[in-house]
PDB file of C-alpha atoms and ligand atoms in Angstrom:
ATOM      1  CA  UNK U 920      90.832 -23.809  31.701  1.00  0.00           C
ATOM      2  CA  UNK U 921      89.223 -22.066  34.658  1.00  0.00           C
ATOM      3  CA  UNK U 922      88.984 -18.898  32.659  1.00  0.00           C
ATOM      4  CA  UNK U 923      87.155 -20.639  29.807  1.00  0.00           C
ATOM      5  CA  UNK U 924      84.754 -22.314  32.232  1.00  0.00           C
ATOM      6  CA  UNK U 925      84.084 -18.952  33.819  1.00  0.00           C
ATOM      7  CA  UNK U 926      83.399 -17.366  30.445  1.00  0.00           C
ATOM      8  CA  UNK U 927      80.970 -20.128  29.501  1.00  0.00           C
ATOM      9  CA  UNK U 928      79.191 -19.793  32.848  1.00  0.00           C
ATOM     10  CA  UNK U 929      79.015 -16.037  32.483  1.00  0.00           C
ATOM     11  CA  UNK U 930      77.597 -16.459  29.000  1.00  0.00           C
ATOM     12  CA  UNK U 931      74.989 -18.917  30.213  1.00  0.00           C
ATOM     13  CA  UNK U 932      73.976 -16.599  33.025  1.00  0.00           C
ATOM     14  CA  UNK U 933      73.709 -13.652  30.664  1.00  0.00           C
ATOM     15  CA  UNK U 934      71.470 -15.572  28.278  1.00  0.00           C
ATOM     16  CA  UNK U 935      69.315 -16.736  31.191  1.00  0.00           C
ATOM     17  CA  UNK U 936      68.686 -13.163  32.148  1.00  0.00           C
ATOM     18  CA  UNK U 937      68.250 -11.946  28.585  1.00  0.00           C
ATOM     19  CA  UNK U 938      65.729 -14.556  27.415  1.00  0.00           C
ATOM     20  CA  UNK U 939      62.864 -14.101  29.900  1.00  0.00           C
ATOM     21  CA  UNK U 940      62.650 -10.348  29.327  1.00  0.00           C
ATOM     22  CA  UNK U 941      62.526 -10.841  25.576  1.00  0.00           C
ATOM     23  CA  UNK U 942      59.879 -13.534  25.900  1.00  0.00           C
ATOM     24  CA  UNK U 943      57.814 -11.397  28.266  1.00  0.00           C
ATOM     25  CA  UNK U 944      57.703  -8.607  25.740  1.00  0.00           C
ATOM     26  CA  UNK U 945      56.162 -10.713  22.953  1.00  0.00           C
ATOM     27  CA  UNK U 946      53.897 -12.823  25.137  1.00  0.00           C
ATOM     28  CA  UNK U 947      51.084 -12.405  27.608  1.00  0.00           C
ATOM     29  CA  UNK U 948      49.128 -14.684  29.938  1.00  0.00           C
ATOM     30  CA  UNK U 949      45.454 -14.017  30.497  1.00  0.00           C
ATOM     31  CA  UNK U 950      43.349 -15.693  33.151  1.00  0.00           C
ATOM     32  CA  UNK U 951      39.647 -16.477  32.877  1.00  0.00           C
ATOM     33  CA  UNK U 952      37.455 -17.746  35.703  1.00  0.00           C
ATOM     34  CA  UNK U 953      34.114 -19.343  36.571  1.00  0.00           C
ATOM     35  CA  UNK U 954      32.596 -15.860  37.081  1.00  0.00           C
ATOM     36  CA  UNK U 955      32.870 -15.233  33.322  1.00  0.00           C
ATOM     37  CA  UNK U 956      35.699 -12.733  33.656  1.00  0.00           C
ATOM     38  CA  UNK U 957      39.151 -12.225  32.201  1.00  0.00           C
ATOM     39  CA  UNK U 958      41.731 -10.769  34.576  1.00  0.00           C
ATOM     40  CA  UNK U 959      42.604  -7.970  32.135  1.00  0.00           C
ATOM     41  CA  UNK U 960      40.773  -5.591  29.828  1.00  0.00           C
ATOM     42  CA  UNK U 961      43.623  -5.000  27.405  1.00  0.00           C
ATOM     43  CA  UNK U 962      46.384  -6.811  25.530  1.00  0.00           C
ATOM     44  CA  UNK U 963      49.317  -4.674  24.467  1.00  0.00           C
ATOM     45  CA  UNK U 964      51.234  -5.990  21.467  1.00  0.00           C
ATOM     46  CA  UNK U 965      54.566  -4.350  20.635  1.00  0.00           C
ATOM     47  CA  UNK U 966      54.676  -3.966  16.856  1.00  0.00           C
ATOM     48  CA  UNK U 967      58.374  -4.902  17.011  1.00  0.00           C
ATOM     49  CA  UNK U 968      57.309  -8.484  17.786  1.00  0.00           C
ATOM     50  CA  UNK U 969      57.265 -10.923  14.915  1.00  0.00           C
ATOM     51  CA  UNK U 970      54.935 -13.361  16.664  1.00  0.00           C
ATOM     52  CA  UNK U 971      52.963 -12.512  19.780  1.00  0.00           C
ATOM     53  CA  UNK U 972      52.092 -15.399  22.062  1.00  0.00           C
ATOM     54  CA  UNK U 973      48.884 -15.420  24.085  1.00  0.00           C
ATOM     55  CA  UNK U 974      48.357 -17.991  26.829  1.00  0.00           C
ATOM     56  CA  UNK U 975      44.881 -18.395  28.257  1.00  0.00           C
ATOM     57  CA  UNK U 976      44.596 -19.992  31.710  1.00  0.00           C
ATOM     58  CA  UNK U 977      41.172 -21.053  32.923  1.00  0.00           C
ATOM     59  CA  UNK U 978      41.573 -20.742  36.687  1.00  0.00           C
ATOM     60  CA  UNK U 979      38.040 -21.923  37.419  1.00  0.00           C
ATOM     61  CA  UNK U 980      36.695 -25.439  38.012  1.00  0.00           C
ATOM     62  CA  UNK U 981      33.750 -25.683  35.618  1.00  0.00           C
ATOM     63  CA  UNK U 982      33.775 -27.815  32.520  1.00  0.00           C
ATOM     64  CA  UNK U 983      34.282 -26.423  28.998  1.00  0.00           C
ATOM     65  CA  UNK U 984      30.664 -27.330  28.099  1.00  0.00           C
ATOM     66  CA  UNK U 985      29.308 -25.178  30.933  1.00  0.00           C
ATOM     67  CA  UNK U 986      31.878 -22.398  31.328  1.00  0.00           C
ATOM     68  CA  UNK U 987      34.156 -22.729  28.322  1.00  0.00           C
ATOM     69  CA  UNK U 988      36.501 -19.874  27.523  1.00  0.00           C
ATOM     70  CA  UNK U 989      38.623 -18.906  24.556  1.00  0.00           C
ATOM     71  CA  UNK U 990      40.268 -15.792  23.172  1.00  0.00           C
ATOM     72  CA  UNK U 991      39.184 -14.527  19.764  1.00  0.00           C
ATOM     73  CA  UNK U 992      40.900 -11.493  18.222  1.00  0.00           C
ATOM     74  CA  UNK U 993      38.891  -9.352  15.806  1.00  0.00           C
ATOM     75  CA  UNK U 994      38.041  -5.809  14.852  1.00  0.00           C
ATOM     76  CA  UNK U 995      35.941  -4.287  17.647  1.00  0.00           C
ATOM     77  CA  UNK U 996      33.171  -3.561  15.125  1.00  0.00           C
ATOM     78  CA  UNK U 997      32.895  -7.287  14.274  1.00  0.00           C
ATOM     79  CA  UNK U 998      32.379  -8.620  17.819  1.00  0.00           C
ATOM     80  CA  UNK U 999      28.565  -8.714  17.886  1.00  0.00           C
ATOM     81  CA  UNK U1000      28.206 -10.358  14.467  1.00  0.00           C
ATOM     82  CA  UNK U1001      31.006 -12.803  15.230  1.00  0.00           C
ATOM     83  CA  UNK U1002      29.452 -13.773  18.568  1.00  0.00           C
ATOM     84  CA  UNK U1003      26.293 -14.703  16.670  1.00  0.00           C
ATOM     85  CA  UNK U1004      28.208 -16.657  14.040  1.00  0.00           C
ATOM     86  CA  UNK U1005      30.022 -18.425  16.882  1.00  0.00           C
ATOM     87  CA  UNK U1006      26.759 -19.509  18.442  1.00  0.00           C
ATOM     88  CA  UNK U1007      25.618 -20.912  15.090  1.00  0.00           C
ATOM     89  CA  UNK U1008      28.943 -22.739  14.672  1.00  0.00           C
ATOM     90  CA  UNK U1009      28.102 -24.465  17.941  1.00  0.00           C
ATOM     91  CA  UNK U1010      29.979 -26.630  20.400  1.00  0.00           C
ATOM     92  CA  UNK U1011      31.197 -29.026  17.704  1.00  0.00           C
ATOM     93  CA  UNK U1012      33.294 -26.217  16.244  1.00  0.00           C
ATOM     94  CA  UNK U1013      34.283 -24.861  19.674  1.00  0.00           C
ATOM     95  CA  UNK U1014      32.145 -21.785  18.930  1.00  0.00           C
ATOM     96  CA  UNK U1015      34.548 -20.575  16.262  1.00  0.00           C
ATOM     97  CA  UNK U1016      33.058 -20.196  12.755  1.00  0.00           C
ATOM     98  CA  UNK U1017      35.270 -21.931  10.193  1.00  0.00           C
ATOM     99  CA  UNK U1018      37.184 -19.890   7.616  1.00  0.00           C
ATOM    100  CA  UNK U1019      35.823 -16.591   8.861  1.00  0.00           C
ATOM    101  CA  UNK U1020      38.194 -13.821   7.789  1.00  0.00           C
ATOM    102  CA  UNK U1021      36.848 -11.552  10.524  1.00  0.00           C
ATOM    103  CA  UNK U1022      38.682 -13.737  13.017  1.00  0.00           C
ATOM    104  CA  UNK U1023      42.262 -12.483  13.107  1.00  0.00           C
ATOM    105  CA  UNK U1024      43.462 -15.138  15.572  1.00  0.00           C
ATOM    106  CA  UNK U1025      41.951 -17.396  18.202  1.00  0.00           C
ATOM    107  CA  UNK U1026      42.714 -19.950  20.885  1.00  0.00           C
ATOM    108  CA  UNK U1027      41.198 -23.330  21.636  1.00  0.00           C
ATOM    109  CA  UNK U1028      38.152 -23.509  23.893  1.00  0.00           C
ATOM    110  CA  UNK U1029      39.131 -24.720  27.369  1.00  0.00           C
ATOM    111  CA  UNK U1030      37.523 -25.596  30.682  1.00  0.00           C
ATOM    112  CA  UNK U1031      38.536 -25.132  34.327  1.00  0.00           C
ATOM    113  CA  UNK U1032      42.129 -26.049  35.178  1.00  0.00           C
ATOM    114  CA  UNK U1033      43.241 -26.037  31.548  1.00  0.00           C
ATOM    115  CA  UNK U1034      45.440 -23.660  29.620  1.00  0.00           C
ATOM    116  CA  UNK U1035      46.144 -23.084  25.957  1.00  0.00           C
ATOM    117  CA  UNK U1036      48.526 -20.981  23.883  1.00  0.00           C
ATOM    118  CA  UNK U1037      48.254 -19.495  20.412  1.00  0.00           C
ATOM    119  CA  UNK U1038      50.375 -17.088  18.424  1.00  0.00           C
ATOM    120  CA  UNK U1039      49.436 -13.990  16.481  1.00  0.00           C
ATOM    121  CA  UNK U1040      51.537 -13.050  13.447  1.00  0.00           C
ATOM    122  CA  UNK U1041      51.813  -9.386  14.370  1.00  0.00           C
ATOM    123  CA  UNK U1042      52.282  -8.080  10.817  1.00  0.00           C
ATOM    124  CA  UNK U1043      48.904  -9.612   9.864  1.00  0.00           C
ATOM    125  CA  UNK U1044      46.988  -7.350  12.263  1.00  0.00           C
ATOM    126  CA  UNK U1045      45.281  -4.366  10.626  1.00  0.00           C
ATOM    127  CA  UNK U1046      46.811  -1.194  12.054  1.00  0.00           C
ATOM    128  CA  UNK U1047      44.046   1.194  10.979  1.00  0.00           C
ATOM    129  CA  UNK U1048      41.201  -0.461  12.916  1.00  0.00           C
ATOM    130  CA  UNK U1049      40.198  -0.717  16.537  1.00  0.00           C
ATOM    131  CA  UNK U1050      40.925  -4.296  17.680  1.00  0.00           C
ATOM    132  CA  UNK U1051      39.525  -6.345  20.528  1.00  0.00           C
ATOM    133  CA  UNK U1052      39.627  -9.781  22.101  1.00  0.00           C
ATOM    134  CA  UNK U1053      36.620 -11.647  23.406  1.00  0.00           C
ATOM    135  CA  UNK U1054      35.298 -15.061  24.449  1.00  0.00           C
ATOM    136  CA  UNK U1055      33.026 -16.597  21.801  1.00  0.00           C
ATOM    137  CA  UNK U1056      31.283 -19.048  24.158  1.00  0.00           C
ATOM    138  CA  UNK U1057      27.538 -18.227  23.941  1.00  0.00           C
ATOM    139  CA  UNK U1058      26.618 -15.272  26.122  1.00  0.00           C
ATOM    140  CA  UNK U1059      30.160 -14.538  27.311  1.00  0.00           C
ATOM    141  CA  UNK U1060      31.315 -11.725  25.032  1.00  0.00           C
ATOM    142  CA  UNK U1061      29.317  -9.040  26.857  1.00  0.00           C
ATOM    143  CA  UNK U1062      31.406  -9.538  29.999  1.00  0.00           C
ATOM    144  CA  UNK U1063      34.469 -11.119  28.463  1.00  0.00           C
ATOM    145  CA  UNK U1064      36.092  -8.628  26.126  1.00  0.00           C
ATOM    146  CA  UNK U1065      38.886  -6.107  26.031  1.00  0.00           C
ATOM    147  CA  UNK U1066      41.052  -4.011  23.756  1.00  0.00           C
ATOM    148  CA  UNK U1067      43.988  -5.186  21.682  1.00  0.00           C
ATOM    149  CA  UNK U1068      46.461  -2.331  21.435  1.00  0.00           C
ATOM    150  CA  UNK U1069      49.344  -2.283  18.993  1.00  0.00           C
ATOM    151  CA  UNK U1070      52.199  -0.426  20.647  1.00  0.00           C
ATOM    152  CA  UNK U1071      54.550   1.271  18.181  1.00  0.00           C
TER     153      UNK U1071
HETATM  154 ZN1  LIG R 405      33.982 -17.633  28.151  1.00  0.00          ZN
END
């Protein structure tokens, strides 16, 4: 009886240690602040991941209408045109143009103190193009952007 209990405990412990490292590999947390900055300039996605989870944390205090942030993934060459389309889409659409195939994945728009998570189906990302992430809130993409790197 003791032996079985020990084995179960050992198994539980092993899975506790195994799970976080696996989750860390296919997930990332990015912070954005009231100074219009992300805390990183690159997202590395292992191509072995099926789904890659991105969590955006707005660590500032300002409201989403004033200092809203999101994460939009696209080809680097599409950023400028997409930022314009986002402005036209407006606040009602959270500055994300509907049904725009240039957007490979995106998060919700959030304000200070909030956080949001979205997943990227890794196989859907084009491997031959230079990819980036940026914030589509009007005027933010110039300061708020970085590279998305697929790691073999
Ligand atoms: Zn922003």
